mmCIF file of C-alpha atoms in Angstrom:
data_model
loop_
_atom_site.group_PDB
_atom_site.id
_atom_site.type_symbol
_atom_site.label_atom_id
_atom_site.label_comp_id
_atom_site.label_asym_id
_atom_site.label_seq_id
_atom_site.Cartn_x
_atom_site.Cartn_y
_atom_site.Cartn_z
ATOM 1 C CA UNK A 1 19.080 -10.818 -20.483
ATOM 2 C CA UNK A 2 16.395 -12.214 -22.812
ATOM 3 C CA UNK A 3 14.992 -14.234 -19.902
ATOM 4 C CA UNK A 4 15.023 -11.159 -17.629
ATOM 5 C CA UNK A 5 13.264 -9.107 -20.298
ATOM 6 C CA UNK A 6 10.554 -11.737 -20.754
ATOM 7 C CA UNK A 7 9.979 -12.185 -17.023
ATOM 8 C CA UNK A 8 9.862 -8.422 -16.495
ATOM 9 C CA UNK A 9 7.283 -8.042 -19.242
ATOM 10 C CA UNK A 10 5.128 -10.797 -17.765
ATOM 11 C CA UNK A 11 5.394 -9.255 -14.291
ATOM 12 C CA UNK A 12 4.340 -5.821 -15.572
ATOM 13 C CA UNK A 13 1.325 -7.371 -17.275
ATOM 14 C CA UNK A 14 0.505 -9.443 -14.199
ATOM 15 C CA UNK A 15 0.689 -6.532 -11.787
ATOM 16 C CA UNK A 16 -1.209 -4.135 -14.041
ATOM 17 C CA UNK A 17 -4.101 -6.528 -14.527
ATOM 18 C CA UNK A 18 -4.233 -7.889 -10.977
ATOM 19 C CA UNK A 19 -6.881 -6.341 -8.748
ATOM 20 C CA UNK A 20 -5.482 -5.956 -5.245
ATOM 21 C CA UNK A 21 -6.891 -5.233 -1.824
ATOM 22 C CA UNK A 22 -4.018 -4.114 0.372
ATOM 23 C CA UNK A 23 -5.701 -1.835 2.887
ATOM 24 C CA UNK A 24 -3.171 -2.372 5.636
ATOM 25 C CA UNK A 25 -1.560 1.009 6.365
ATOM 26 C CA UNK A 26 -4.465 2.999 5.014
ATOM 27 C CA UNK A 27 -4.448 1.852 1.392
ATOM 28 C CA UNK A 28 -0.643 1.499 1.102
ATOM 29 C CA UNK A 29 1.104 -1.856 1.320
ATOM 30 C CA UNK A 30 2.530 -2.580 4.754
ATOM 31 C CA UNK A 31 5.591 -4.138 3.062
ATOM 32 C CA UNK A 32 7.228 -4.113 -0.371
ATOM 33 C CA UNK A 33 8.953 -7.396 -1.102
ATOM 34 C CA UNK A 34 8.354 -10.775 0.533
ATOM 35 C CA UNK A 35 11.533 -10.580 2.623
ATOM 36 C CA UNK A 36 10.495 -7.212 4.044
ATOM 37 C CA UNK A 37 7.031 -8.643 4.634
ATOM 38 C CA UNK A 38 8.569 -11.235 6.959
ATOM 39 C CA UNK A 39 9.898 -8.321 9.053
ATOM 40 C CA UNK A 40 6.506 -6.485 9.038
ATOM 41 C CA UNK A 41 7.799 -4.131 6.367
ATOM 42 C CA UNK A 42 11.100 -3.065 7.958
ATOM 43 C CA UNK A 43 13.319 -2.140 5.013
ATOM 44 C CA UNK A 44 14.647 1.443 5.109
ATOM 45 C CA UNK A 45 18.017 0.386 6.575
ATOM 46 C CA UNK A 46 17.817 -3.375 5.991
ATOM 47 C CA UNK A 47 18.612 -4.252 2.377
ATOM 48 C CA UNK A 48 17.778 -7.837 1.470
ATOM 49 C CA UNK A 49 16.932 -7.882 -2.238
ATOM 50 C CA UNK A 50 16.328 -5.742 -5.311
ATOM 51 C CA UNK A 51 12.896 -4.697 -3.979
ATOM 52 C CA UNK A 52 14.920 -2.159 -1.986
ATOM 53 C CA UNK A 53 13.963 0.102 -4.901
ATOM 54 C CA UNK A 54 10.445 0.297 -3.451
ATOM 55 C CA UNK A 55 11.679 1.142 0.038
ATOM 56 C CA UNK A 56 15.046 2.899 -0.166
ATOM 57 C CA UNK A 57 16.753 2.884 -3.587
ATOM 58 C CA UNK A 58 20.133 3.594 -1.932
ATOM 59 C CA UNK A 59 20.040 -0.046 -0.839
ATOM 60 C CA UNK A 60 20.870 -1.210 -4.368
ATOM 61 C CA UNK A 61 24.513 -0.464 -3.612
ATOM 62 C CA UNK A 62 24.564 -3.283 -1.071
ATOM 63 C CA UNK A 63 22.554 -6.181 -2.573
ATOM 64 C CA UNK A 64 24.711 -7.154 -5.565
ATOM 65 C CA UNK A 65 23.639 -8.479 -8.959
ATOM 66 C CA UNK A 66 20.334 -10.278 -8.584
ATOM 67 C CA UNK A 67 16.744 -10.765 -9.725
ATOM 68 C CA UNK A 68 13.784 -11.350 -7.407
ATOM 69 C CA UNK A 69 10.433 -12.704 -8.578
ATOM 70 C CA UNK A 70 7.604 -13.047 -6.095
ATOM 71 C CA UNK A 71 3.884 -13.165 -5.521
ATOM 72 C CA UNK A 72 1.646 -12.309 -2.571
ATOM 73 C CA UNK A 73 -1.885 -13.482 -1.879
ATOM 74 C CA UNK A 74 -4.181 -11.190 0.099
ATOM 75 C CA UNK A 75 -7.279 -12.399 1.901
ATOM 76 C CA UNK A 76 -9.146 -9.483 3.519
ATOM 77 C CA UNK A 77 -12.291 -9.690 5.625
ATOM 78 C CA UNK A 78 -14.234 -6.405 5.499
ATOM 79 C CA UNK A 79 -17.692 -5.596 6.792
ATOM 80 C CA UNK A 80 -19.994 -2.788 7.921
ATOM 81 C CA UNK A 81 -22.874 -2.367 10.341
ATOM 82 C CA UNK A 82 -25.589 0.305 10.636
ATOM 83 C CA UNK A 83 -27.711 0.645 13.775
ATOM 84 C CA UNK A 84 -30.385 3.004 15.170
ATOM 85 C CA UNK A 85 -30.968 4.617 11.756
ATOM 86 C CA UNK A 86 -34.453 6.091 11.247
ATOM 87 C CA UNK A 87 -34.819 5.175 7.575
ATOM 88 C CA UNK A 88 -36.625 1.947 6.646
ATOM 89 C CA UNK A 89 -34.353 -1.045 5.977
ATOM 90 C CA UNK A 90 -31.114 0.894 6.645
ATOM 91 C CA UNK A 91 -30.092 -1.024 9.742
ATOM 92 C CA UNK A 92 -28.199 -4.271 9.396
ATOM 93 C CA UNK A 93 -24.874 -6.027 8.943
ATOM 94 C CA UNK A 94 -23.213 -5.902 5.532
ATOM 95 C CA UNK A 95 -20.543 -8.221 4.140
ATOM 96 C CA UNK A 96 -18.033 -6.417 1.913
ATOM 97 C CA UNK A 97 -16.253 -9.556 0.694
ATOM 98 C CA UNK A 98 -17.441 -9.618 -2.884
ATOM 99 C CA UNK A 99 -14.044 -11.079 -3.674
ATOM 100 C CA UNK A 100 -12.089 -13.134 -1.126
ATOM 101 C CA UNK A 101 -8.561 -13.454 -2.608
ATOM 102 C CA UNK A 102 -6.255 -11.138 -4.508
ATOM 103 C CA UNK A 103 -2.992 -12.090 -6.223
ATOM 104 C CA UNK A 104 -0.238 -9.512 -6.657
ATOM 105 C CA UNK A 105 3.064 -10.367 -8.387
ATOM 106 C CA UNK A 106 6.289 -8.392 -8.002
ATOM 107 C CA UNK A 107 9.646 -8.375 -9.743
ATOM 108 C CA UNK A 108 12.891 -6.487 -9.239
ATOM 109 C CA UNK A 109 16.411 -6.735 -10.586
ATOM 110 C CA UNK A 110 19.715 -5.046 -9.834
ATOM 111 C CA UNK A 111 22.896 -4.787 -11.894
ATOM 112 C CA UNK A 112 26.172 -3.534 -10.459
ATOM 113 C CA UNK A 113 27.710 -1.436 -13.260
ATOM 114 C CA UNK A 114 30.961 -0.935 -11.329
ATOM 115 C CA UNK A 115 32.140 -0.501 -7.748
ATOM 116 C CA UNK A 116 30.168 2.721 -7.389
ATOM 117 C CA UNK A 117 27.053 2.558 -9.578
ATOM 118 C CA UNK A 118 24.146 0.107 -9.556
ATOM 119 C CA UNK A 119 21.107 0.152 -11.837
ATOM 120 C CA UNK A 120 17.804 -1.507 -11.020
ATOM 121 C CA UNK A 121 14.173 -1.918 -12.026
ATOM 122 C CA UNK A 122 11.150 -2.900 -9.936
ATOM 123 C CA UNK A 123 7.491 -3.532 -10.744
ATOM 124 C CA UNK A 124 5.198 -3.776 -7.735
ATOM 125 C CA UNK A 125 1.828 -2.846 -6.283
ATOM 126 C CA UNK A 126 1.931 0.380 -4.320
ATOM 127 C CA UNK A 127 -1.457 -0.190 -2.734
ATOM 128 C CA UNK A 128 -5.172 -0.472 -3.258
ATOM 129 C CA UNK A 129 -8.623 -0.894 -1.796
ATOM 130 C CA UNK A 130 -11.502 -3.184 -2.698
ATOM 131 C CA UNK A 131 -15.003 -3.694 -1.337
ATOM 132 C CA UNK A 132 -17.928 -5.560 -2.808
ATOM 133 C CA UNK A 133 -21.294 -5.482 -0.999
ATOM 134 C CA UNK A 134 -23.872 -7.764 -2.601
ATOM 135 C CA UNK A 135 -26.382 -6.339 -0.113
ATOM 136 C CA UNK A 136 -25.978 -2.585 -0.681
ATOM 137 C CA UNK A 137 -25.480 -0.813 2.688
ATOM 138 C CA UNK A 138 -26.682 2.437 1.059
ATOM 139 C CA UNK A 139 -29.894 0.963 -0.392
ATOM 140 C CA UNK A 140 -32.062 2.872 2.097
ATOM 141 C CA UNK A 141 -30.589 6.101 0.703
ATOM 142 C CA UNK A 142 -31.796 5.477 -2.853
ATOM 143 C CA UNK A 143 -28.982 3.259 -4.168
ATOM 144 C CA UNK A 144 -29.454 0.040 -6.125
ATOM 145 C CA UNK A 145 -27.361 -2.971 -7.079
ATOM 146 C CA UNK A 146 -24.088 -4.068 -5.558
ATOM 147 C CA UNK A 147 -21.910 -1.412 -3.928
ATOM 148 C CA UNK A 148 -18.179 -0.990 -3.563
ATOM 149 C CA UNK A 149 -14.953 0.393 -4.945
ATOM 150 C CA UNK A 150 -11.912 -1.133 -6.611
ATOM 151 C CA UNK A 151 -8.632 0.813 -6.545
ATOM 152 C CA UNK A 152 -5.316 -0.546 -7.800
ATOM 153 C CA UNK A 153 -2.015 1.371 -7.803
ATOM 154 C CA UNK A 154 1.107 -0.018 -9.477
ATOM 155 C CA UNK A 155 4.617 1.413 -9.801
ATOM 156 C CA UNK A 156 7.157 0.670 -12.520
ATOM 157 C CA UNK A 157 10.381 2.031 -11.022
ATOM 158 C CA UNK A 158 13.769 2.242 -12.744
ATOM 159 C CA UNK A 159 16.448 3.252 -10.243
ATOM 160 C CA UNK A 160 20.107 4.135 -9.811
ATOM 161 C CA UNK A 161 22.268 4.034 -6.690
ATOM 162 C CA UNK A 162 25.647 5.703 -6.239
ATOM 163 C CA UNK A 163 28.096 4.494 -3.606
ATOM 164 C CA UNK A 164 29.880 7.805 -3.123
ATOM 165 C CA UNK A 165 31.911 6.627 -0.121
ATOM 166 C CA UNK A 166 33.088 3.281 1.177
ATOM 167 C CA UNK A 167 30.214 3.144 3.654
ATOM 168 C CA UNK A 168 27.503 5.427 2.191
ATOM 169 C CA UNK A 169 25.223 5.586 -0.835
ATOM 170 C CA UNK A 170 22.401 7.614 -2.337
ATOM 171 C CA UNK A 171 19.715 6.388 -4.702
ATOM 172 C CA UNK A 172 16.941 7.699 -6.932
ATOM 173 C CA UNK A 173 13.964 5.797 -8.338
ATOM 174 C CA UNK A 174 11.446 7.088 -10.856
ATOM 175 C CA UNK A 175 7.922 6.056 -9.843
ATOM 176 C CA UNK A 176 5.865 5.588 -12.990
ATOM 177 C CA UNK A 177 2.295 5.237 -11.731
ATOM 178 C CA UNK A 178 -0.507 3.242 -13.263
ATOM 179 C CA UNK A 179 -3.762 3.245 -11.315
ATOM 180 C CA UNK A 180 -7.255 1.961 -11.986
ATOM 181 C CA UNK A 181 -10.546 2.728 -10.245
ATOM 182 C CA UNK A 182 -14.190 1.727 -10.264
ATOM 183 C CA UNK A 183 -17.145 2.684 -8.042
ATOM 184 C CA UNK A 184 -20.528 0.947 -7.951
ATOM 185 C CA UNK A 185 -23.832 1.300 -6.187
ATOM 186 C CA UNK A 186 -23.759 4.934 -5.018
ATOM 187 C CA UNK A 187 -25.691 6.580 -7.845
ATOM 188 C CA UNK A 188 -28.462 7.383 -5.353
ATOM 189 C CA UNK A 189 -26.278 10.218 -4.066
ATOM 190 C CA UNK A 190 -26.514 11.993 -7.441
ATOM 191 C CA UNK A 191 -28.203 14.975 -5.829
ATOM 192 C CA UNK A 192 -24.997 15.655 -3.917
ATOM 193 C CA UNK A 193 -22.749 15.502 -7.008
ATOM 194 C CA UNK A 194 -21.513 18.276 -9.278
ATOM 195 C CA UNK A 195 -21.629 15.797 -12.185
ATOM 196 C CA UNK A 196 -24.231 13.142 -11.449
ATOM 197 C CA UNK A 197 -23.586 11.270 -14.712
ATOM 198 C CA UNK A 198 -19.996 10.578 -13.620
ATOM 199 C CA UNK A 199 -20.504 9.580 -9.998
ATOM 200 C CA UNK A 200 -20.982 5.810 -10.014
ATOM 201 C CA UNK A 201 -21.272 2.704 -12.212
ATOM 202 C CA UNK A 202 -19.011 4.097 -14.939
ATOM 203 C CA UNK A 203 -16.819 0.999 -15.189
ATOM 204 C CA UNK A 204 -13.082 0.765 -14.696
ATOM 205 C CA UNK A 205 -10.900 3.719 -15.651
ATOM 206 C CA UNK A 206 -7.116 4.026 -15.692
ATOM 207 C CA UNK A 207 -4.842 6.974 -14.980
ATOM 208 C CA UNK A 208 -1.096 7.550 -14.925
ATOM 209 C CA UNK A 209 1.374 9.810 -13.179
ATOM 210 C CA UNK A 210 5.068 10.347 -12.483
ATOM 211 C CA UNK A 211 7.013 10.842 -9.263
ATOM 212 C CA UNK A 212 10.299 10.013 -7.587
ATOM 213 C CA UNK A 213 11.737 8.296 -4.545
ATOM 214 C CA UNK A 214 15.159 9.298 -3.168
ATOM 215 C CA UNK A 215 17.127 7.581 -0.436
ATOM 216 C CA UNK A 216 20.330 7.515 1.573
ATOM 217 C CA UNK A 217 22.110 4.778 3.475
ATOM 218 C CA UNK A 218 25.187 4.560 5.661
ATOM 219 C CA UNK A 219 26.968 1.662 7.350
ATOM 220 C CA UNK A 220 28.951 2.364 10.535
ATOM 221 C CA UNK A 221 30.841 0.769 13.451
ATOM 222 C CA UNK A 222 32.455 -2.083 11.550
ATOM 223 C CA UNK A 223 29.285 -2.916 9.636
ATOM 224 C CA UNK A 224 27.236 -3.339 12.799
ATOM 225 C CA UNK A 225 24.929 -0.333 12.385
ATOM 226 C CA UNK A 226 23.090 0.652 9.218
ATOM 227 C CA UNK A 227 21.054 3.847 8.912
ATOM 228 C CA UNK A 228 18.697 4.849 6.118
ATOM 229 C CA UNK A 229 16.253 7.518 4.994
ATOM 230 C CA UNK A 230 13.790 7.646 2.107
ATOM 231 C CA UNK A 231 11.394 10.206 0.611
ATOM 232 C CA UNK A 232 8.732 9.679 -2.075
ATOM 233 C CA UNK A 233 7.174 12.718 -3.724
ATOM 234 C CA UNK A 234 3.473 13.286 -4.189
ATOM 235 C CA UNK A 235 2.344 12.085 -7.611
ATOM 236 C CA UNK A 236 -0.073 14.341 -9.471
ATOM 237 C CA UNK A 237 -1.946 11.755 -11.510
ATOM 238 C CA UNK A 238 -4.252 12.221 -14.476
ATOM 239 C CA UNK A 239 -7.876 12.693 -13.488
ATOM 240 C CA UNK A 240 -10.470 9.934 -13.474
ATOM 241 C CA UNK A 241 -12.832 11.704 -15.884
ATOM 242 C CA UNK A 242 -15.416 8.939 -15.548
ATOM 243 C CA UNK A 243 -15.570 9.738 -11.823
ATOM 244 C CA UNK A 244 -15.258 13.516 -11.916
ATOM 245 C CA UNK A 245 -18.598 13.672 -10.099
ATOM 246 C CA UNK A 246 -17.183 11.689 -7.173
ATOM 247 C CA UNK A 247 -13.608 12.763 -6.444
ATOM 248 C CA UNK A 248 -12.782 16.344 -5.451
ATOM 249 C CA UNK A 249 -11.217 18.570 -8.114
ATOM 250 C CA UNK A 250 -13.214 16.913 -10.923
ATOM 251 C CA UNK A 251 -11.877 13.368 -10.579
ATOM 252 C CA UNK A 252 -8.413 14.076 -9.201
ATOM 253 C CA UNK A 253 -6.860 11.211 -7.232
ATOM 254 C CA UNK A 254 -3.150 11.625 -6.498
ATOM 255 C CA UNK A 255 -0.648 9.499 -4.588
ATOM 256 C CA UNK A 256 0.355 11.205 -1.320
ATOM 257 C CA UNK A 257 3.947 11.919 -0.381
ATOM 258 C CA UNK A 258 5.532 9.637 2.203
ATOM 259 C CA UNK A 259 8.890 9.419 3.898
ATOM 260 C CA UNK A 260 10.697 7.214 6.385
ATOM 261 C CA UNK A 261 13.844 6.697 8.456
ATOM 262 C CA UNK A 262 15.264 3.417 9.661
ATOM 263 C CA UNK A 263 18.071 1.690 11.536
ATOM 264 C CA UNK A 264 19.384 -1.872 11.640
ATOM 265 C CA UNK A 265 21.722 -3.147 14.368
ATOM 266 C CA UNK A 266 23.661 -6.379 14.041
ATOM 267 C CA UNK A 267 23.661 -7.503 17.683
ATOM 268 C CA UNK A 268 25.693 -10.593 16.805
ATOM 269 C CA UNK A 269 26.785 -12.308 13.567
ATOM 270 C CA UNK A 270 23.527 -14.267 13.684
ATOM 271 C CA UNK A 271 21.023 -11.761 15.110
ATOM 272 C CA UNK A 272 19.830 -8.406 13.681
ATOM 273 C CA UNK A 273 17.192 -6.049 14.992
ATOM 274 C CA UNK A 274 15.812 -3.248 12.795
ATOM 275 C CA UNK A 275 13.164 -0.546 12.989
ATOM 276 C CA UNK A 276 11.497 2.007 10.696
ATOM 277 C CA UNK A 277 9.273 5.031 11.205
ATOM 278 C CA UNK A 278 7.214 6.135 8.203
ATOM 279 C CA UNK A 279 4.883 9.085 7.532
ATOM 280 C CA UNK A 280 2.075 9.004 4.928
ATOM 281 C CA UNK A 281 0.389 12.353 4.237
ATOM 282 C CA UNK A 282 -3.059 11.261 3.078
ATOM 283 C CA UNK A 283 -4.596 14.662 3.858
ATOM 284 C CA UNK A 284 -2.599 16.276 1.012
ATOM 285 C CA UNK A 285 -4.851 14.473 -1.492
ATOM 286 C CA UNK A 286 -8.218 16.284 -1.402
ATOM 287 C CA UNK A 287 -10.262 13.325 -2.637
ATOM 288 C CA UNK A 288 -8.890 11.298 0.269
ATOM 289 C CA UNK A 289 -8.334 13.937 2.959
ATOM 290 C CA UNK A 290 -11.341 16.248 2.626
ATOM 291 C CA UNK A 291 -14.053 15.652 5.196
ATOM 292 C CA UNK A 292 -17.486 14.263 4.298
ATOM 293 C CA UNK A 293 -19.397 17.230 5.750
ATOM 294 C CA UNK A 294 -23.143 17.238 5.155
ATOM 295 C CA UNK A 295 -23.306 20.957 5.964
ATOM 296 C CA UNK A 296 -20.854 21.720 3.179
ATOM 297 C CA UNK A 297 -22.868 19.544 0.778
ATOM 298 C CA UNK A 298 -25.950 21.567 1.587
ATOM 299 C CA UNK A 299 -23.986 24.762 0.897
ATOM 300 C CA UNK A 300 -23.069 23.627 -2.590
ATOM 301 C CA UNK A 301 -19.637 22.033 -2.065
ATOM 302 C CA UNK A 302 -20.699 18.882 -3.880
ATOM 303 C CA UNK A 303 -18.875 15.664 -4.744
ATOM 304 C CA UNK A 304 -16.460 16.370 -7.572
ATOM 305 C CA UNK A 305 -16.195 20.116 -6.942
ATOM 306 C CA UNK A 306 -12.802 21.727 -6.127
ATOM 307 C CA UNK A 307 -13.581 21.764 -2.400
ATOM 308 C CA UNK A 308 -15.879 18.757 -2.507
ATOM 309 C CA UNK A 309 -15.956 16.016 0.132
ATOM 310 C CA UNK A 310 -13.562 13.106 0.359
ATOM 311 C CA UNK A 311 -13.097 10.213 2.739
ATOM 312 C CA UNK A 312 -11.715 12.359 5.569
ATOM 313 C CA UNK A 313 -8.489 10.394 6.052
ATOM 314 C CA UNK A 314 -5.816 11.788 8.358
ATOM 315 C CA UNK A 315 -2.030 11.663 7.986
ATOM 316 C CA UNK A 316 -0.557 8.657 9.736
ATOM 317 C CA UNK A 317 2.727 7.494 11.243
ATOM 318 C CA UNK A 318 3.746 3.859 10.823
ATOM 319 C CA UNK A 319 6.084 2.154 13.311
ATOM 320 C CA UNK A 320 7.809 -1.098 12.347
ATOM 321 C CA UNK A 321 10.077 -3.466 14.274
ATOM 322 C CA UNK A 322 11.735 -6.579 12.863
ATOM 323 C CA UNK A 323 14.227 -9.236 13.909
ATOM 324 C CA UNK A 324 16.281 -11.656 11.805
ATOM 325 C CA UNK A 325 18.126 -14.763 12.998
ATOM 326 C CA UNK A 326 20.594 -16.882 11.014
ATOM 327 C CA UNK A 327 19.532 -20.248 12.394
ATOM 328 C CA UNK A 328 21.663 -22.241 9.919
ATOM 329 C CA UNK A 329 24.162 -21.273 7.198
ATOM 330 C CA UNK A 330 21.340 -21.812 4.717
ATOM 331 C CA UNK A 331 18.342 -20.693 6.800
ATOM 332 C CA UNK A 332 17.446 -17.145 7.890
ATOM 333 C CA UNK A 333 14.359 -16.635 10.054
ATOM 334 C CA UNK A 334 12.384 -13.387 10.340
ATOM 335 C CA UNK A 335 9.628 -11.874 12.465
ATOM 336 C CA UNK A 336 8.141 -8.421 12.897
ATOM 337 C CA UNK A 337 5.407 -6.190 14.248
ATOM 338 C CA UNK A 338 4.060 -2.906 12.915
ATOM 339 C CA UNK A 339 1.564 -0.357 14.180
ATOM 340 C CA UNK A 340 0.083 2.660 12.419
ATOM 341 C CA UNK A 341 -2.165 5.522 13.446
ATOM 342 C CA UNK A 342 -5.838 5.274 12.554
ATOM 343 C CA UNK A 343 -6.478 7.178 9.289
ATOM 344 C CA UNK A 344 -10.286 7.178 9.591
ATOM 345 C CA UNK A 345 -11.825 9.452 12.269
ATOM 346 C CA UNK A 346 -15.079 8.402 13.938
ATOM 347 C CA UNK A 347 -17.093 11.127 12.176
ATOM 348 C CA UNK A 348 -15.996 9.825 8.741
ATOM 349 C CA UNK A 349 -17.146 6.215 9.111
ATOM 350 C CA UNK A 350 -20.358 6.441 7.030
ATOM 351 C CA UNK A 351 -18.725 7.111 3.637
ATOM 352 C CA UNK A 352 -15.795 4.824 4.504
ATOM 353 C CA UNK A 353 -18.113 1.845 4.395
ATOM 354 C CA UNK A 354 -16.771 1.883 0.835
ATOM 355 C CA UNK A 355 -13.128 2.016 1.987
ATOM 356 C CA UNK A 356 -12.758 0.496 5.478
ATOM 357 C CA UNK A 357 -8.969 0.903 5.799
ATOM 358 C CA UNK A 358 -9.035 0.684 9.611
ATOM 359 C CA UNK A 359 -6.247 -1.848 10.220
ATOM 360 C CA UNK A 360 -3.530 -0.699 12.630
ATOM 361 C CA UNK A 361 -1.511 -3.743 13.728
ATOM 362 C CA UNK A 362 0.395 -6.430 11.816
ATOM 363 C CA UNK A 363 2.262 -9.546 12.970
ATOM 364 C CA UNK A 364 4.648 -11.166 10.486
ATOM 365 C CA UNK A 365 6.947 -14.176 10.192
ATOM 366 C CA UNK A 366 9.179 -15.305 7.341
ATOM 367 C CA UNK A 367 12.211 -17.282 6.263
ATOM 368 C CA UNK A 368 14.797 -17.602 3.479
ATOM 369 C CA UNK A 369 16.357 -20.878 2.408
ATOM 370 C CA UNK A 370 19.582 -20.649 0.371
ATOM 371 C CA UNK A 371 19.258 -23.438 -2.163
ATOM 372 C CA UNK A 372 22.838 -22.989 -3.377
ATOM 373 C CA UNK A 373 25.343 -20.170 -3.898
ATOM 374 C CA UNK A 374 23.067 -18.524 -6.466
ATOM 375 C CA UNK A 375 19.480 -19.427 -5.614
ATOM 376 C CA UNK A 376 17.220 -18.703 -2.663
ATOM 377 C CA UNK A 377 13.574 -19.154 -1.765
ATOM 378 C CA UNK A 378 11.747 -16.880 0.710
ATOM 379 C CA UNK A 379 8.321 -17.102 2.284
ATOM 380 C CA UNK A 380 6.340 -14.808 4.591
ATOM 381 C CA UNK A 381 3.024 -14.673 6.387
ATOM 382 C CA UNK A 382 1.332 -11.602 7.872
ATOM 383 C CA UNK A 383 -1.818 -11.351 9.921
ATOM 384 C CA UNK A 384 -3.370 -7.901 10.058
ATOM 385 C CA UNK A 385 -5.262 -7.892 13.334
ATOM 386 C CA UNK A 386 -8.978 -7.196 13.206
ATOM 387 C CA UNK A 387 -9.892 -3.619 13.982
ATOM 388 C CA UNK A 388 -13.068 -1.546 13.856
ATOM 389 C CA UNK A 389 -14.113 2.089 13.971
ATOM 390 C CA UNK A 390 -17.633 3.295 14.666
ATOM 391 C CA UNK A 391 -19.145 6.750 14.493
ATOM 392 C CA UNK A 392 -22.347 8.753 14.101
ATOM 393 C CA UNK A 393 -24.388 9.105 10.918
ATOM 394 C CA UNK A 394 -25.673 12.591 10.101
ATOM 395 C CA UNK A 395 -29.397 13.175 10.798
ATOM 396 C CA UNK A 396 -29.643 14.140 7.110
ATOM 397 C CA UNK A 397 -29.069 10.417 6.371
ATOM 398 C CA UNK A 398 -31.294 9.120 9.147
ATOM 399 C CA UNK A 399 -28.915 9.325 12.105
ATOM 400 C CA UNK A 400 -27.792 6.354 14.149
ATOM 401 C CA UNK A 401 -24.345 4.788 14.021
ATOM 402 C CA UNK A 402 -22.135 3.112 11.416
ATOM 403 C CA UNK A 403 -19.322 0.655 12.111
ATOM 404 C CA UNK A 404 -16.642 -0.626 9.741
ATOM 405 C CA UNK A 405 -14.329 -3.558 10.404
ATOM 406 C CA UNK A 406 -11.439 -5.314 8.683
ATOM 407 C CA UNK A 407 -8.813 -8.005 9.191
ATOM 408 C CA UNK A 408 -6.427 -9.552 6.670
ATOM 409 C CA UNK A 409 -4.104 -12.458 5.979
ATOM 410 C CA UNK A 410 -1.182 -12.163 3.549
ATOM 411 C CA UNK A 411 0.971 -14.991 2.195
ATOM 412 C CA UNK A 412 4.062 -14.348 0.104
ATOM 413 C CA UNK A 413 6.699 -16.369 -1.742
ATOM 414 C CA UNK A 414 9.644 -15.172 -3.804
ATOM 415 C CA UNK A 415 12.538 -16.669 -5.729
ATOM 416 C CA UNK A 416 15.862 -14.868 -5.795
ATOM 417 C CA UNK A 417 18.823 -15.472 -8.084
ATOM 418 C CA UNK A 418 22.260 -13.952 -7.466
ATOM 419 C CA UNK A 419 24.389 -13.539 -10.583
#
């Protein structure tokens, strides 16, 4: 227990102080846990480790006593392009890769209290977004220095699962949110802000919040079919006061609600196929979902005001499909594919140069090697396929067209120990 306590403390510190760029399904992670990553995030009805807390806490009833310690490395490629703009020096291609690699640790543990109750704890990155433009794409609009944003969201989640029947369980996880944000290089838009002194270049600021995730699972037809459902509440976080001139509602930046259903079918003792469908309601968060409407700016609905502009993101559905194959008593192989709706409409591209979360498709592979009866080592690799969105720039900013583009590679490794 002393070892677990020390490792948990180190993981919390590591996650909290790691800057991550995980813009894969909007700005949420496409998978929580390296094993789930190998199946492109499929996890609502497929319980493989204690990171089930992050997906469906009811899964703790089925994974036994264990601890899982992992790390993922993200390598995103993000860029922007402006063409046919009438302002001097606005047109060009802009590289947003101020930082090329991001390291994000994760840890989760589960303890079976008795035949019915399991307690767990997970620390993991919920999502994030990072851009760093050395050549400021907004320089022609009065901005100076490097431009970009850095958003990190981390959950510390204690959980409990109750196996209320031989084949069914329910679970609840408390999502304790820590998030950190910084914006740079957009101070030239001060005339469109309700609080120009708190719009840009104010350094990093942290905020916290509290929410919950609830889940259900059921196993049927002689353990061949598993069903699951999960719901995570919206988290009303503390405001970013240092950016109350940027985000709507005076610096408010909440975590949107999301929910999912899933099924896993054991086709044979060696082969399992599983699928999830998830919904993320980005539009419920005004600073994310409000449109960047120049007409509204001109009418006094400025950045930071209660009805001020945001990034114009839409709600999205995420579809995930994964397969697992027991190739050897010690070796399990995984693969998966996921697709999500596009959160960024064409008319919102200009501001989203700062947050080009346009990725829609992921291909994943992974494997677990059972070292012995207690220990296992898992690896995963995901390629987020390159995608781009282009759209018009308002004549008020010189007209023309903006294009944003992103691709990403993710490597993960985790060590699991069964007690």
